[in-house]
PDB file of C-alpha atoms in Angstrom:
ATOM      1  CA  GLY S   1      -5.965  15.731  -2.575  1.00 74.00           C
ATOM      2  CA  GLU S   2      -2.328  14.342  -1.265  1.00 82.00           C
ATOM      3  CA  ASN S   3       0.240  14.024  -3.667  1.00 90.00           C
ATOM      4  CA  VAL S   4       3.587  12.496  -3.174  1.00 94.00           C
ATOM      5  CA  GLU S   5       6.573  12.416  -4.875  1.00 96.00           C
ATOM      6  CA  GLN S   6       9.707   9.539  -4.362  1.00 97.00           C
ATOM      7  CA  HIS S   7      12.858   9.566  -5.845  1.00 97.00           C
ATOM      8  CA  PRO S   8      15.179   7.753  -7.412  1.00 97.00           C
ATOM      9  CA  SER S   9      13.167   5.094  -9.081  1.00 96.00           C
ATOM     10  CA  THR S  10      15.757   2.984  -8.825  1.00 97.00           C
ATOM     11  CA  LEU S  11      18.984   2.589  -6.592  1.00 98.00           C
ATOM     12  CA  SER S  12      22.129   0.788  -6.645  1.00 98.00           C
ATOM     13  CA  VAL S  13      24.723   0.360  -3.723  1.00 98.00           C
ATOM     14  CA  GLN S  14      27.053  -1.931  -2.756  1.00 98.00           C
ATOM     15  CA  GLU S  15      26.655  -4.188   0.184  1.00 98.00           C
ATOM     16  CA  GLY S  16      27.368  -2.388   3.584  1.00 97.00           C
ATOM     17  CA  ASP S  17      26.774   1.202   2.083  1.00 98.00           C
ATOM     18  CA  SER S  18      23.863   3.546   2.994  1.00 98.00           C
ATOM     19  CA  ALA S  19      21.040   4.327   1.255  1.00 98.00           C
ATOM     20  CA  VAL S  20      18.753   6.956   1.363  1.00 98.00           C
ATOM     21  CA  ILE S  21      15.533   7.247  -0.616  1.00 98.00           C
ATOM     22  CA  LYS S  22      13.083  11.100  -0.684  1.00 98.00           C
ATOM     23  CA  CYS S  23       9.859  11.771  -1.149  1.00 98.00           C
ATOM     24  CA  THR S  24       7.712  14.476  -1.031  1.00 97.00           C
ATOM     25  CA  TYR S  25       4.095  15.614  -0.389  1.00 95.00           C
ATOM     26  CA  SER S  26       1.771  18.283  -1.231  1.00 92.00           C
ATOM     27  CA  ASP S  27      -0.846  18.176   1.719  1.00 89.00           C
ATOM     28  CA  SER S  28       0.404  20.149   4.618  1.00 86.00           C
ATOM     29  CA  ALA S  29      -2.448  18.421   6.785  1.00 85.00           C
ATOM     30  CA  SER S  30      -0.892  14.994   6.644  1.00 88.00           C
ATOM     31  CA  ASN S  31       0.482  13.741   9.761  1.00 89.00           C
ATOM     32  CA  TYR S  32       1.517  10.058   9.176  1.00 92.00           C
ATOM     33  CA  PHE S  33       3.983   8.881   7.052  1.00 95.00           C
ATOM     34  CA  PRO S  34       4.673   5.467   6.820  1.00 96.00           C
ATOM     35  CA  TRP S  35       7.451   3.580   4.927  1.00 98.00           C
ATOM     36  CA  TYR S  36       6.913   0.286   3.196  1.00 98.00           C
ATOM     37  CA  LYS S  37       8.952  -3.083   2.052  1.00 98.00           C
ATOM     38  CA  GLN S  38       7.442  -4.874  -1.065  1.00 97.00           C
ATOM     39  CA  GLU S  39       9.532  -8.123  -2.063  1.00 96.00           C
ATOM     40  CA  LEU S  40       8.899  -9.569  -5.464  1.00 93.00           C
ATOM     41  CA  GLY S  41       5.295 -11.277  -5.226  1.00 92.00           C
ATOM     42  CA  LYS S  42       4.204  -9.979  -1.684  1.00 94.00           C
ATOM     43  CA  GLY S  43       2.383  -7.711  -0.274  1.00 96.00           C
ATOM     44  CA  PRO S  44       3.750  -4.338   1.224  1.00 97.00           C
ATOM     45  CA  GLN S  45       5.293  -4.499   4.435  1.00 97.00           C
ATOM     46  CA  LEU S  46       5.160  -1.792   6.850  1.00 96.00           C
ATOM     47  CA  ILE S  47       8.918  -1.173   7.941  1.00 97.00           C
ATOM     48  CA  ILE S  48       9.206   2.366  10.148  1.00 97.00           C
ATOM     49  CA  ASP S  49       6.913   5.386  10.294  1.00 95.00           C
ATOM     50  CA  ILE S  50       6.848   8.423  11.594  1.00 94.00           C
ATOM     51  CA  ARG S  51       4.381  11.020  12.969  1.00 90.00           C
ATOM     52  CA  SER S  52       4.503  15.081  12.222  1.00 84.00           C
ATOM     53  CA  ASN S  53       5.269  15.751  15.588  1.00 84.00           C
ATOM     54  CA  VAL S  54       8.903  13.866  15.324  1.00 84.00           C
ATOM     55  CA  GLY S  55      11.794  14.746  13.378  1.00 91.00           C
ATOM     56  CA  GLU S  56      13.668  11.628  13.123  1.00 95.00           C
ATOM     57  CA  LYS S  57      13.156   8.179  14.350  1.00 95.00           C
ATOM     58  CA  LYS S  58      15.411   5.504  14.171  1.00 97.00           C
ATOM     59  CA  ASP S  59      15.238   1.493  14.435  1.00 95.00           C
ATOM     60  CA  GLN S  60      18.174  -0.251  14.420  1.00 96.00           C
ATOM     61  CA  ARG S  61      19.583   0.206  10.680  1.00 97.00           C
ATOM     62  CA  ILE S  62      16.790   1.839   9.610  1.00 98.00           C
ATOM     63  CA  ALA S  63      15.683   5.739  10.191  1.00 98.00           C
ATOM     64  CA  VAL S  64      13.363   7.968   8.507  1.00 98.00           C
ATOM     65  CA  THR S  65      13.544  11.596   8.779  1.00 97.00           C
ATOM     66  CA  LEU S  66      10.524  14.556   8.267  1.00 96.00           C
ATOM     67  CA  ASN S  67      10.878  18.228   7.421  1.00 94.00           C
ATOM     68  CA  LYS S  68       7.365  19.630   7.997  1.00 92.00           C
ATOM     69  CA  THR S  69       8.383  23.238   6.835  1.00 92.00           C
ATOM     70  CA  ALA S  70       9.484  21.740   3.354  1.00 94.00           C
ATOM     71  CA  LYS S  71       7.270  18.920   3.039  1.00 94.00           C
ATOM     72  CA  HIS S  72      10.034  16.108   2.559  1.00 95.00           C
ATOM     73  CA  PHE S  73      10.944  13.192   4.267  1.00 97.00           C
ATOM     74  CA  SER S  74      13.510  10.409   3.761  1.00 98.00           C
ATOM     75  CA  LEU S  75      14.206   6.873   4.547  1.00 98.00           C
ATOM     76  CA  HIS S  76      17.659   5.830   5.719  1.00 98.00           C
ATOM     77  CA  ILE S  77      18.814   2.602   5.771  1.00 98.00           C
ATOM     78  CA  THR S  78      22.592   2.114   6.958  1.00 98.00           C
ATOM     79  CA  GLU S  79      24.959  -1.168   6.288  1.00 98.00           C
ATOM     80  CA  THR S  80      22.986  -2.583   3.737  1.00 98.00           C
ATOM     81  CA  GLN S  81      22.494  -6.047   2.929  1.00 97.00           C
ATOM     82  CA  PRO S  82      21.638  -8.330   0.510  1.00 96.00           C
ATOM     83  CA  GLU S  83      18.051  -9.142   1.554  1.00 96.00           C
ATOM     84  CA  ASP S  84      17.302  -5.152   1.927  1.00 98.00           C
ATOM     85  CA  SER S  85      16.915  -5.569  -2.101  1.00 98.00           C
ATOM     86  CA  ALA S  86      13.119  -4.679  -2.715  1.00 98.00           C
ATOM     87  CA  VAL S  87      10.596  -1.565  -3.713  1.00 97.00           C
ATOM     88  CA  TYR S  88      10.062   0.779  -0.803  1.00 98.00           C
ATOM     89  CA  PHE S  89       7.459   2.995  -0.767  1.00 97.00           C
ATOM     90  CA  CYS S  90       6.917   6.117   0.760  1.00 97.00           C
ATOM     91  CA  ALA S  91       3.651   7.482   1.910  1.00 95.00           C
ATOM     92  CA  GLY S  92       1.472  10.199   3.228  1.00 92.00           C
ATOM     93  CA  THR S  93      -2.269  10.388   4.624  1.00 84.00           C
ATOM     94  CA  GLY S  94      -4.449  13.263   6.002  1.00 62.00           C
ATOM     95  CA  ARG S  95      -7.561  12.594   7.041  1.00 64.00           C
ATOM     96  CA  ARG S  96      -8.530   9.372   5.269  1.00 76.00           C
ATOM     97  CA  ALA S  97      -6.671   6.382   3.449  1.00 86.00           C
ATOM     98  CA  LEU S  98      -3.061   6.191   2.314  1.00 90.00           C
ATOM     99  CA  THR S  99      -1.236   8.154  -0.744  1.00 92.00           C
ATOM    100  CA  PHE S 100       1.665   6.381  -2.070  1.00 94.00           C
ATOM    101  CA  GLY S 101       4.889   7.477  -4.123  1.00 95.00           C
ATOM    102  CA  SER S 102       5.728   6.081  -7.108  1.00 95.00           C
ATOM    103  CA  GLY S 103       8.189   3.510  -5.496  1.00 96.00           C
ATOM    104  CA  THR S 104      12.326   2.790  -5.373  1.00 97.00           C
ATOM    105  CA  ARG S 105      13.990  -0.360  -6.486  1.00 97.00           C
ATOM    106  CA  LEU S 106      16.589  -0.726  -4.528  1.00 98.00           C
ATOM    107  CA  GLN S 107      19.055  -3.504  -5.947  1.00 98.00           C
ATOM    108  CA  VAL S 108      22.189  -4.028  -3.036  1.00 98.00           C
ATOM    109  CA  GLN S 109      24.844  -5.806  -4.586  1.00 95.00           C
ATOM    110  CA  PRO S 110      27.176  -8.369  -2.197  1.00 91.00           C
TER     111      PRO S 110
ATOM    112  CA  ASN R   1      -3.042 -12.923  15.335  1.00 54.00           C
ATOM    113  CA  ALA R   2      -3.624 -13.826  12.197  1.00 74.00           C
ATOM    114  CA  GLY R   3      -2.532 -11.058   9.832  1.00 93.00           C
ATOM    115  CA  VAL R   4      -4.672  -9.585   6.882  1.00 97.00           C
ATOM    116  CA  MET R   5      -6.087 -12.756   4.822  1.00 97.00           C
ATOM    117  CA  GLN R   6      -6.828 -12.332   1.105  1.00 98.00           C
ATOM    118  CA  ASN R   7      -7.966 -14.937  -1.087  1.00 97.00           C
ATOM    119  CA  PRO R   8      -7.574 -16.364  -3.935  1.00 98.00           C
ATOM    120  CA  ARG R   9      -4.128 -15.705  -4.036  1.00 97.00           C
ATOM    121  CA  HIS R  10      -4.693 -16.337  -7.695  1.00 98.00           C
ATOM    122  CA  LEU R  11      -7.733 -15.784  -9.930  1.00 98.00           C
ATOM    123  CA  VAL R  12      -7.972 -16.171 -13.583  1.00 98.00           C
ATOM    124  CA  ARG R  13     -10.846 -15.241 -15.646  1.00 98.00           C
ATOM    125  CA  ARG R  14     -12.077 -15.099 -19.400  1.00 98.00           C
ATOM    126  CA  ARG R  15     -13.046 -11.731 -20.865  1.00 98.00           C
ATOM    127  CA  GLY R  16     -16.572 -10.603 -19.878  1.00 98.00           C
ATOM    128  CA  GLN R  17     -17.181 -12.818 -16.328  1.00 98.00           C
ATOM    129  CA  GLU R  18     -17.435 -11.549 -13.134  1.00 98.00           C
ATOM    130  CA  ALA R  19     -14.413 -11.247 -10.014  1.00 98.00           C
ATOM    131  CA  ARG R  20     -15.133 -11.604  -6.583  1.00 98.00           C
ATOM    132  CA  LEU R  21     -11.875 -10.677  -4.626  1.00 98.00           C
ATOM    133  CA  ARG R  22     -12.258 -11.330  -0.618  1.00 98.00           C
ATOM    134  CA  CYS R  23     -10.438  -9.633   2.507  1.00 98.00           C
ATOM    135  CA  SER R  24     -10.666 -10.644   6.050  1.00 97.00           C
ATOM    136  CA  PRO R  25      -9.325  -7.686   7.788  1.00 96.00           C
ATOM    137  CA  MET R  26      -6.725  -8.380  10.695  1.00 95.00           C
ATOM    138  CA  LYS R  27      -8.548  -8.764  14.354  1.00 92.00           C
ATOM    139  CA  GLY R  28     -10.047  -5.471  15.713  1.00 89.00           C
ATOM    140  CA  HIS R  29      -9.614  -3.577  12.693  1.00 92.00           C
ATOM    141  CA  SER R  30     -12.804  -2.257  11.246  1.00 91.00           C
ATOM    142  CA  HIS R  31     -11.317  -0.100   8.436  1.00 93.00           C
ATOM    143  CA  VAL R  32     -10.061  -1.574   5.113  1.00 95.00           C
ATOM    144  CA  TYR R  33      -8.751  -0.175   2.078  1.00 96.00           C
ATOM    145  CA  TRP R  34      -8.423  -1.567  -1.124  1.00 97.00           C
ATOM    146  CA  TYR R  35      -5.774  -0.503  -3.708  1.00 97.00           C
ATOM    147  CA  ARG R  36      -4.413  -1.727  -7.048  1.00 97.00           C
ATOM    148  CA  GLN R  37      -1.050  -2.468  -8.141  1.00 96.00           C
ATOM    149  CA  LEU R  38      -0.224  -2.959 -11.940  1.00 92.00           C
ATOM    150  CA  PRO R  39       3.482  -4.465 -13.062  1.00 85.00           C
ATOM    151  CA  GLU R  40       6.068  -2.625 -11.787  1.00 82.00           C
ATOM    152  CA  GLU R  41       4.035   0.249 -10.598  1.00 87.00           C
ATOM    153  CA  GLY R  42       3.034   1.911  -7.334  1.00 90.00           C
ATOM    154  CA  LEU R  43       0.290   1.391  -5.276  1.00 94.00           C
ATOM    155  CA  LYS R  44      -3.246   3.102  -6.389  1.00 94.00           C
ATOM    156  CA  PHE R  45      -6.083   3.758  -4.024  1.00 93.00           C
ATOM    157  CA  MET R  46      -9.512   2.515  -5.209  1.00 96.00           C
ATOM    158  CA  VAL R  47     -11.622   2.671  -2.154  1.00 96.00           C
ATOM    159  CA  TYR R  48     -11.634   2.983   1.772  1.00 94.00           C
ATOM    160  CA  LEU R  49     -14.976   0.969   3.814  1.00 95.00           C
ATOM    161  CA  GLN R  50     -15.674   0.816   7.276  1.00 93.00           C
ATOM    162  CA  LYS R  51     -18.198  -2.339   8.395  1.00 90.00           C
ATOM    163  CA  GLU R  52     -21.501  -1.432   6.431  1.00 89.00           C
ATOM    164  CA  ASN R  53     -20.251   1.461   4.966  1.00 94.00           C
ATOM    165  CA  ILE R  54     -17.978   3.192   1.932  1.00 95.00           C
ATOM    166  CA  ILE R  55     -16.146   6.028   3.416  1.00 92.00           C
ATOM    167  CA  ASP R  56     -14.274   7.153   0.176  1.00 92.00           C
ATOM    168  CA  GLU R  57     -14.337   5.687  -3.306  1.00 93.00           C
ATOM    169  CA  SER R  58     -13.034   8.336  -5.087  1.00 91.00           C
ATOM    170  CA  GLY R  59     -10.287   6.054  -6.895  1.00 92.00           C
ATOM    171  CA  MET R  60     -12.688   3.320  -7.843  1.00 95.00           C
ATOM    172  CA  PRO R  61     -13.686   3.168 -11.879  1.00 94.00           C
ATOM    173  CA  LYS R  62     -17.179   4.739 -12.169  1.00 91.00           C
ATOM    174  CA  GLU R  63     -18.402   1.557 -13.901  1.00 95.00           C
ATOM    175  CA  ARG R  64     -17.872  -2.589 -13.765  1.00 98.00           C
ATOM    176  CA  PHE R  65     -16.201  -2.232 -10.080  1.00 98.00           C
ATOM    177  CA  SER R  66     -18.112  -2.227  -6.307  1.00 97.00           C
ATOM    178  CA  ALA R  67     -17.131  -3.169  -2.986  1.00 98.00           C
ATOM    179  CA  GLU R  68     -18.464  -4.074   0.331  1.00 97.00           C
ATOM    180  CA  PHE R  69     -17.497  -4.673   3.546  1.00 96.00           C
ATOM    181  CA  PRO R  70     -20.896  -6.655   5.499  1.00 94.00           C
ATOM    182  CA  LYS R  71     -21.502  -6.344   8.799  1.00 91.00           C
ATOM    183  CA  GLU R  72     -20.452 -10.432   8.889  1.00 91.00           C
ATOM    184  CA  GLY R  73     -17.631 -11.713   7.016  1.00 93.00           C
ATOM    185  CA  PRO R  74     -14.827 -10.215   4.541  1.00 96.00           C
ATOM    186  CA  SER R  75     -15.032  -7.383   2.682  1.00 98.00           C
ATOM    187  CA  ILE R  76     -15.492  -7.978  -1.130  1.00 98.00           C
ATOM    188  CA  LEU R  77     -14.172  -6.489  -4.382  1.00 98.00           C
ATOM    189  CA  ARG R  78     -16.396  -7.139  -7.334  1.00 98.00           C
ATOM    190  CA  ILE R  79     -15.113  -6.630 -10.883  1.00 98.00           C
ATOM    191  CA  GLN R  80     -17.923  -7.244 -13.491  1.00 98.00           C
ATOM    192  CA  GLN R  81     -17.371  -7.917 -17.077  1.00 98.00           C
ATOM    193  CA  VAL R  82     -14.193  -8.183 -16.511  1.00 98.00           C
ATOM    194  CA  VAL R  83     -11.327  -6.996 -19.363  1.00 97.00           C
ATOM    195  CA  ARG R  84      -7.447  -7.319 -20.036  1.00 96.00           C
ATOM    196  CA  GLY R  85      -7.340  -3.846 -18.338  1.00 95.00           C
ATOM    197  CA  ASP R  86      -8.074  -5.098 -15.226  1.00 96.00           C
ATOM    198  CA  SER R  87      -5.381  -7.353 -15.100  1.00 97.00           C
ATOM    199  CA  ALA R  88      -3.361  -6.352 -11.873  1.00 97.00           C
ATOM    200  CA  ALA R  89      -2.382  -7.110  -8.500  1.00 98.00           C
ATOM    201  CA  TYR R  90      -5.437  -5.950  -6.031  1.00 98.00           C
ATOM    202  CA  PHE R  91      -3.983  -5.595  -2.242  1.00 98.00           C
ATOM    203  CA  CYS R  92      -5.815  -4.961   0.691  1.00 97.00           C
ATOM    204  CA  ALA R  93      -4.910  -3.118   3.720  1.00 96.00           C
ATOM    205  CA  SER R  94      -6.793  -2.869   7.005  1.00 95.00           C
ATOM    206  CA  SER R  95      -6.307  -0.673   9.966  1.00 92.00           C
ATOM    207  CA  PRO R  96      -7.858  -0.120  13.797  1.00 88.00           C
ATOM    208  CA  GLU R  97      -8.570   3.773  13.586  1.00 78.00           C
ATOM    209  CA  GLN R  98      -9.032   6.526   9.984  1.00 74.00           C
ATOM    210  CA  GLY R  99      -6.003   8.487   9.135  1.00 65.00           C
ATOM    211  CA  ASN R 100      -2.788   8.447  10.658  1.00 66.00           C
ATOM    212  CA  THR R 101      -2.465   5.001  12.021  1.00 80.00           C
ATOM    213  CA  GLU R 102      -0.448   1.615  10.942  1.00 88.00           C
ATOM    214  CA  ALA R 103      -2.283  -0.093   8.010  1.00 93.00           C
ATOM    215  CA  PHE R 104      -1.151  -3.794   7.766  1.00 95.00           C
ATOM    216  CA  PHE R 105      -1.602  -5.372   4.183  1.00 97.00           C
ATOM    217  CA  GLY R 106      -2.721  -8.664   2.824  1.00 97.00           C
ATOM    218  CA  GLN R 107      -0.529 -10.468   0.009  1.00 97.00           C
ATOM    219  CA  GLY R 108      -2.808  -9.516  -2.553  1.00 97.00           C
ATOM    220  CA  THR R 109      -5.199 -11.188  -5.387  1.00 98.00           C
ATOM    221  CA  ARG R 110      -3.551 -11.705  -8.597  1.00 97.00           C
ATOM    222  CA  LEU R 111      -6.449 -10.921 -11.373  1.00 98.00           C
ATOM    223  CA  THR R 112      -5.248 -12.281 -15.038  1.00 98.00           C
ATOM    224  CA  VAL R 113      -8.039 -11.831 -17.399  1.00 98.00           C
ATOM    225  CA  VAL R 114      -7.552 -13.818 -20.298  1.00 97.00           C
TER     226      VAL R 114
END
């Protein structure tokens, strides 16, 4: 089955700086890679995703890059704001359910 | 267009009781996934269901846990004879298709076993 590893586990940045979270996956059949943001006491919220036929996708301050050869993908948040503080999860999927990384706790210092 | 609805949001059970967690998927979604999250940890896959079928239950404990998704009504995750170690947040997600497609989560049920 799929195994997804995520780094770092915690990340602290100053407001306005960029944040980068990296994930690797094991199953070469995986072809869909979503990112979720989870705020305290809430369910995970889908914020961006990328499919294997695309190398990069951007949505305002958030971007995701995918390197299928190396089996890794990254989340980039630019111009961070305090409301970006949350736990972020990457995930990969082949044919069945999503397998999640262990999460990154992002703290944006005002 | 309502999102994924889970109830109850909070559930307290004494050891040995049964817990029933409900999940109504988004309209038009026929695929349901259950995940468990312990405090300060990630999301662990439990079971994947389609209407009236269990597709993958590889993450479900062999005993005391069961899940169903009937033709009519919500998906149910049932935990019999709960123990303190079952205390966790249980999340349900739904998607319109299997595999590489968007999955949307509910707000979860926080189960506390006392």
